[in-house]
Amino acid sequence: VQEAVEFLRGGSNASVKLLTEKMNEAAEALEFERAAKIRDRLSAIKKVAEKQKVVSFKVQEQDVIALAQGSNAEGRTVACAEVFRFHSGRLYDRETFLLGEIGDMEQARGGFLEQYYSMRDQVPPKISLDGEAADTPLLEEWLTKKAGRKVSILVPQRGEQAQLTEMCRNNAAEHLAQSAGRSGKETSA
């Protein structure tokens, strides 16, 4: 059980390294049954790690935030915010927030960032957004003070980061569509 908890907290890399060491020790001590059990655990961990679809090797710790706007079942314009949280280069948490009616998207992003991180103790060094946010320099300054280190808010235009923000926006659109009874592609468009 403790090994499972360690795996969930530390990720698969630390677990694989530790189990490999244990397996080698068991094999050297001629405890082949124990070594085989550990080998099976390693295989199971690797299968779980392979199922992790969203992996960002370039950034170890970051949040990706995107907003989608659409109409609900009553025809009112509403928005949804999606947050992808990365640690050790892997997506470890995803949150969705229905925002209700919003006017300006830049203001909505800025307001969402302020509310979201006022509830969080941990602030990553990098936050990628799907579009510009109002008062970005002030938000960066506030988040830097809160985190005790430099925090950057970026709007990626191409590459892996742009793909992550697009995926995040599509998830927000899909969630919004499900709440309105439409398809995600229709809401995203």
mmCIF file of C-alpha atoms in Angstrom:
data_model
loop_
_atom_site.group_PDB
_atom_site.id
_atom_site.type_symbol
_atom_site.label_atom_id
_atom_site.label_comp_id
_atom_site.label_asym_id
_atom_site.label_seq_id
_atom_site.Cartn_x
_atom_site.Cartn_y
_atom_site.Cartn_z
ATOM 1 C CA VAL A 1 0.000 0.000 0.000
ATOM 2 C CA GLN A 2 2.847 2.362 0.886
ATOM 3 C CA GLU A 3 4.434 1.738 -2.516
ATOM 4 C CA ALA A 4 1.143 2.591 -4.225
ATOM 5 C CA VAL A 5 0.928 5.849 -2.265
ATOM 6 C CA GLU A 6 4.537 6.672 -3.206
ATOM 7 C CA PHE A 7 3.732 5.963 -6.854
ATOM 8 C CA LEU A 8 0.733 8.314 -6.795
ATOM 9 C CA ARG A 9 2.706 11.069 -5.075
ATOM 10 C CA GLY A 10 6.048 10.764 -6.826
ATOM 11 C CA GLY A 11 5.109 9.486 -10.226
ATOM 12 C CA SER A 12 6.273 6.440 -12.078
ATOM 13 C CA ASN A 13 9.964 7.352 -12.520
ATOM 14 C CA ALA A 14 10.813 7.168 -8.808
ATOM 15 C CA SER A 15 8.759 3.989 -8.369
ATOM 16 C CA VAL A 16 10.413 2.263 -11.316
ATOM 17 C CA LYS A 17 13.893 3.129 -10.052
ATOM 18 C CA LEU A 18 13.153 1.882 -6.524
ATOM 19 C CA LEU A 19 11.516 -1.348 -7.696
ATOM 20 C CA THR A 20 14.329 -2.040 -10.160
ATOM 21 C CA GLU A 21 16.845 -1.759 -7.308
ATOM 22 C CA LYS A 22 14.738 -4.113 -5.144
ATOM 23 C CA MET A 23 14.380 -6.600 -8.007
ATOM 24 C CA ASN A 24 18.151 -6.635 -8.597
ATOM 25 C CA GLU A 25 18.828 -7.113 -4.875
ATOM 26 C CA ALA A 26 16.384 -10.042 -4.751
ATOM 27 C CA ALA A 27 17.977 -11.649 -7.814
ATOM 28 C CA GLU A 28 21.476 -11.274 -6.335
ATOM 29 C CA ALA A 29 20.242 -12.900 -3.115
ATOM 30 C CA LEU A 30 18.842 -15.769 -5.232
ATOM 31 C CA GLU A 31 15.262 -14.912 -4.198
ATOM 32 C CA PHE A 32 13.865 -15.448 -7.671
ATOM 33 C CA GLU A 33 10.180 -15.650 -6.686
ATOM 34 C CA ARG A 34 10.397 -12.259 -4.964
ATOM 35 C CA ALA A 35 12.285 -10.838 -7.963
ATOM 36 C CA ALA A 36 9.566 -12.138 -10.310
ATOM 37 C CA LYS A 37 6.832 -10.484 -8.215
ATOM 38 C CA ILE A 38 8.712 -7.187 -8.325
ATOM 39 C CA ARG A 39 9.177 -7.590 -12.093
ATOM 40 C CA ASP A 40 5.394 -7.982 -12.421
ATOM 41 C CA ARG A 41 4.849 -4.803 -10.400
ATOM 42 C CA LEU A 42 7.296 -2.965 -12.663
ATOM 43 C CA SER A 43 5.382 -4.174 -15.690
ATOM 44 C CA ALA A 44 2.094 -2.939 -14.207
ATOM 45 C CA ILE A 45 3.572 0.495 -13.434
ATOM 46 C CA LYS A 46 4.930 0.810 -16.952
ATOM 47 C CA LYS A 47 1.496 -0.031 -18.389
ATOM 48 C CA VAL A 48 -0.109 2.692 -16.256
ATOM 49 C CA ALA A 49 2.556 5.190 -17.321
ATOM 50 C CA GLU A 50 1.992 4.337 -20.997
ATOM 51 C CA LYS A 51 -1.713 5.168 -20.653
ATOM 52 C CA GLN A 52 -0.803 8.730 -19.648
ATOM 53 C CA LYS A 53 -1.588 10.534 -22.905
ATOM 54 C CA VAL A 54 -0.683 14.110 -22.018
ATOM 55 C CA VAL A 55 3.014 14.430 -21.295
ATOM 56 C CA SER A 56 5.083 17.604 -21.540
ATOM 57 C CA PHE A 57 8.801 16.886 -21.426
ATOM 58 C CA LYS A 58 9.911 20.497 -21.810
ATOM 59 C CA VAL A 59 8.167 21.959 -18.755
ATOM 60 C CA GLN A 60 8.312 20.149 -15.446
ATOM 61 C CA GLU A 61 5.711 22.182 -13.535
ATOM 62 C CA GLN A 62 3.024 24.388 -15.047
ATOM 63 C CA ASP A 63 -0.685 25.063 -15.351
ATOM 64 C CA VAL A 64 -2.511 25.389 -18.669
ATOM 65 C CA ILE A 65 -5.743 27.384 -18.567
ATOM 66 C CA ALA A 66 -8.312 27.901 -21.322
ATOM 67 C CA LEU A 67 -11.782 29.391 -21.576
ATOM 68 C CA ALA A 68 -14.599 28.477 -23.928
ATOM 69 C CA GLN A 69 -17.763 30.458 -24.496
ATOM 70 C CA GLY A 70 -21.101 29.168 -25.730
ATOM 71 C CA SER A 71 -24.783 29.156 -24.960
ATOM 72 C CA ASN A 72 -26.552 26.978 -22.430
ATOM 73 C CA ALA A 73 -29.838 25.080 -22.832
ATOM 74 C CA GLU A 74 -31.822 28.293 -22.154
ATOM 75 C CA GLY A 75 -29.896 30.174 -24.867
ATOM 76 C CA ARG A 76 -27.871 32.395 -22.483
ATOM 77 C CA THR A 77 -24.185 32.974 -23.229
ATOM 78 C CA VAL A 78 -22.034 31.190 -20.639
ATOM 79 C CA ALA A 79 -18.374 30.269 -20.281
ATOM 80 C CA CYS A 80 -16.316 27.394 -18.979
ATOM 81 C CA ALA A 81 -12.718 27.394 -17.724
ATOM 82 C CA GLU A 82 -10.503 24.322 -17.877
ATOM 83 C CA VAL A 83 -7.249 23.929 -15.930
ATOM 84 C CA PHE A 84 -4.600 21.301 -16.680
ATOM 85 C CA ARG A 85 -2.043 20.943 -13.872
ATOM 86 C CA PHE A 86 1.357 19.469 -14.720
ATOM 87 C CA HIS A 87 4.005 18.178 -12.337
ATOM 88 C CA SER A 88 7.173 16.269 -13.289
ATOM 89 C CA GLY A 89 6.181 16.764 -16.927
ATOM 90 C CA ARG A 90 2.915 14.826 -16.521
ATOM 91 C CA LEU A 91 -0.709 15.879 -16.327
ATOM 92 C CA TYR A 92 -1.711 15.068 -12.757
ATOM 93 C CA ASP A 93 -4.913 17.046 -12.289
ATOM 94 C CA ARG A 94 -7.674 18.586 -14.365
ATOM 95 C CA GLU A 95 -10.357 20.971 -13.146
ATOM 96 C CA THR A 96 -13.413 22.415 -14.874
ATOM 97 C CA PHE A 97 -15.354 25.503 -13.801
ATOM 98 C CA LEU A 98 -18.647 26.780 -15.224
ATOM 99 C CA LEU A 99 -18.413 30.577 -15.072
ATOM 100 C CA GLY A 100 -21.855 31.689 -16.142
ATOM 101 C CA GLU A 101 -22.261 34.794 -18.256
ATOM 102 C CA ILE A 102 -19.117 36.809 -19.090
ATOM 103 C CA GLY A 103 -18.537 39.877 -21.204
ATOM 104 C CA ASP A 104 -14.943 40.433 -22.279
ATOM 105 C CA MET A 105 -12.742 37.299 -22.553
ATOM 106 C CA GLU A 106 -9.567 39.148 -21.468
ATOM 107 C CA GLN A 107 -11.294 40.416 -18.332
ATOM 108 C CA ALA A 108 -12.748 36.960 -17.690
ATOM 109 C CA ARG A 109 -9.295 35.312 -17.943
ATOM 110 C CA GLY A 110 -7.746 37.884 -15.615
ATOM 111 C CA GLY A 111 -10.561 37.547 -13.099
ATOM 112 C CA PHE A 112 -10.434 33.763 -13.268
ATOM 113 C CA LEU A 113 -6.651 33.700 -12.665
ATOM 114 C CA GLU A 114 -7.045 35.969 -9.655
ATOM 115 C CA GLN A 115 -9.831 33.878 -8.119
ATOM 116 C CA TYR A 116 -8.251 30.517 -8.942
ATOM 117 C CA TYR A 117 -4.830 31.280 -7.467
ATOM 118 C CA SER A 118 -6.232 33.072 -4.434
ATOM 119 C CA MET A 119 -7.630 29.623 -3.459
ATOM 120 C CA ARG A 120 -4.340 27.773 -4.170
ATOM 121 C CA ASP A 121 -1.282 27.461 -1.954
ATOM 122 C CA GLN A 122 0.956 26.246 -4.776
ATOM 123 C CA VAL A 123 1.577 28.412 -7.815
ATOM 124 C CA PRO A 124 3.610 26.899 -10.684
ATOM 125 C CA PRO A 125 6.470 28.874 -12.256
ATOM 126 C CA LYS A 126 4.689 28.885 -15.624
ATOM 127 C CA ILE A 127 1.045 29.448 -16.581
ATOM 128 C CA SER A 128 0.010 29.063 -20.220
ATOM 129 C CA LEU A 129 -3.218 30.707 -21.366
ATOM 130 C CA ASP A 130 -5.267 30.303 -24.531
ATOM 131 C CA GLY A 131 -5.487 34.081 -24.965
ATOM 132 C CA GLU A 132 -4.536 37.397 -23.423
ATOM 133 C CA ALA A 133 -5.621 38.187 -19.858
ATOM 134 C CA ALA A 134 -6.376 41.621 -18.462
ATOM 135 C CA ASP A 135 -3.711 43.060 -16.128
ATOM 136 C CA THR A 136 -1.155 40.326 -16.918
ATOM 137 C CA PRO A 137 1.854 42.264 -15.489
ATOM 138 C CA LEU A 138 0.008 42.867 -12.198
ATOM 139 C CA LEU A 139 -1.080 39.227 -12.025
ATOM 140 C CA GLU A 140 2.508 38.052 -12.652
ATOM 141 C CA GLU A 141 3.788 40.347 -9.898
ATOM 142 C CA TRP A 142 1.133 39.127 -7.437
ATOM 143 C CA LEU A 143 1.721 35.461 -8.287
ATOM 144 C CA THR A 144 5.511 35.908 -8.024
ATOM 145 C CA LYS A 145 5.097 37.320 -4.497
ATOM 146 C CA LYS A 146 2.671 34.560 -3.558
ATOM 147 C CA ALA A 147 4.951 31.785 -4.890
ATOM 148 C CA GLY A 148 8.209 33.291 -3.610
ATOM 149 C CA ARG A 149 9.791 32.851 -7.070
ATOM 150 C CA LYS A 150 9.320 34.159 -10.617
ATOM 151 C CA VAL A 151 5.983 33.231 -12.207
ATOM 152 C CA SER A 152 5.412 33.748 -15.944
ATOM 153 C CA ILE A 153 2.065 34.009 -17.707
ATOM 154 C CA LEU A 154 2.367 33.125 -21.393
ATOM 155 C CA VAL A 155 0.120 32.886 -24.436
ATOM 156 C CA PRO A 156 1.884 30.331 -26.667
ATOM 157 C CA GLN A 157 1.475 30.763 -30.418
ATOM 158 C CA ARG A 158 2.990 27.505 -31.721
ATOM 159 C CA GLY A 159 4.601 24.266 -30.675
ATOM 160 C CA GLU A 160 3.811 21.909 -27.820
ATOM 161 C CA GLN A 161 2.517 24.662 -25.529
ATOM 162 C CA ALA A 162 0.060 25.922 -28.153
ATOM 163 C CA GLN A 163 -1.163 22.350 -28.642
ATOM 164 C CA LEU A 164 -1.701 21.979 -24.885
ATOM 165 C CA THR A 165 -3.711 25.205 -24.673
ATOM 166 C CA GLU A 166 -5.776 24.108 -27.684
ATOM 167 C CA MET A 167 -6.459 20.733 -26.055
ATOM 168 C CA CYS A 168 -7.433 22.527 -22.846
ATOM 169 C CA ARG A 169 -9.802 24.841 -24.765
ATOM 170 C CA ASN A 170 -11.367 21.863 -26.533
ATOM 171 C CA ASN A 171 -11.982 20.175 -23.168
ATOM 172 C CA ALA A 172 -13.649 23.341 -21.865
ATOM 173 C CA ALA A 173 -15.805 23.503 -25.004
ATOM 174 C CA GLU A 174 -16.708 19.826 -24.637
ATOM 175 C CA HIS A 175 -17.736 20.318 -21.011
ATOM 176 C CA LEU A 176 -19.784 23.373 -21.960
ATOM 177 C CA ALA A 177 -21.407 21.442 -24.797
ATOM 178 C CA GLN A 178 -22.306 18.534 -22.539
ATOM 179 C CA SER A 179 -23.977 20.892 -20.097
ATOM 180 C CA ALA A 180 -25.976 22.406 -22.992
ATOM 181 C CA GLY A 181 -26.681 19.096 -24.744
ATOM 182 C CA ARG A 182 -24.590 19.819 -27.858
ATOM 183 C CA SER A 183 -21.450 18.386 -29.420
ATOM 184 C CA GLY A 184 -18.044 19.750 -28.394
ATOM 185 C CA LYS A 185 -17.083 20.582 -31.978
ATOM 186 C CA GLU A 186 -20.184 22.715 -32.388
ATOM 187 C CA THR A 187 -19.457 24.697 -29.203
ATOM 188 C CA SER A 188 -15.747 25.011 -29.991
ATOM 189 C CA ALA A 189 -16.564 26.413 -33.422
#
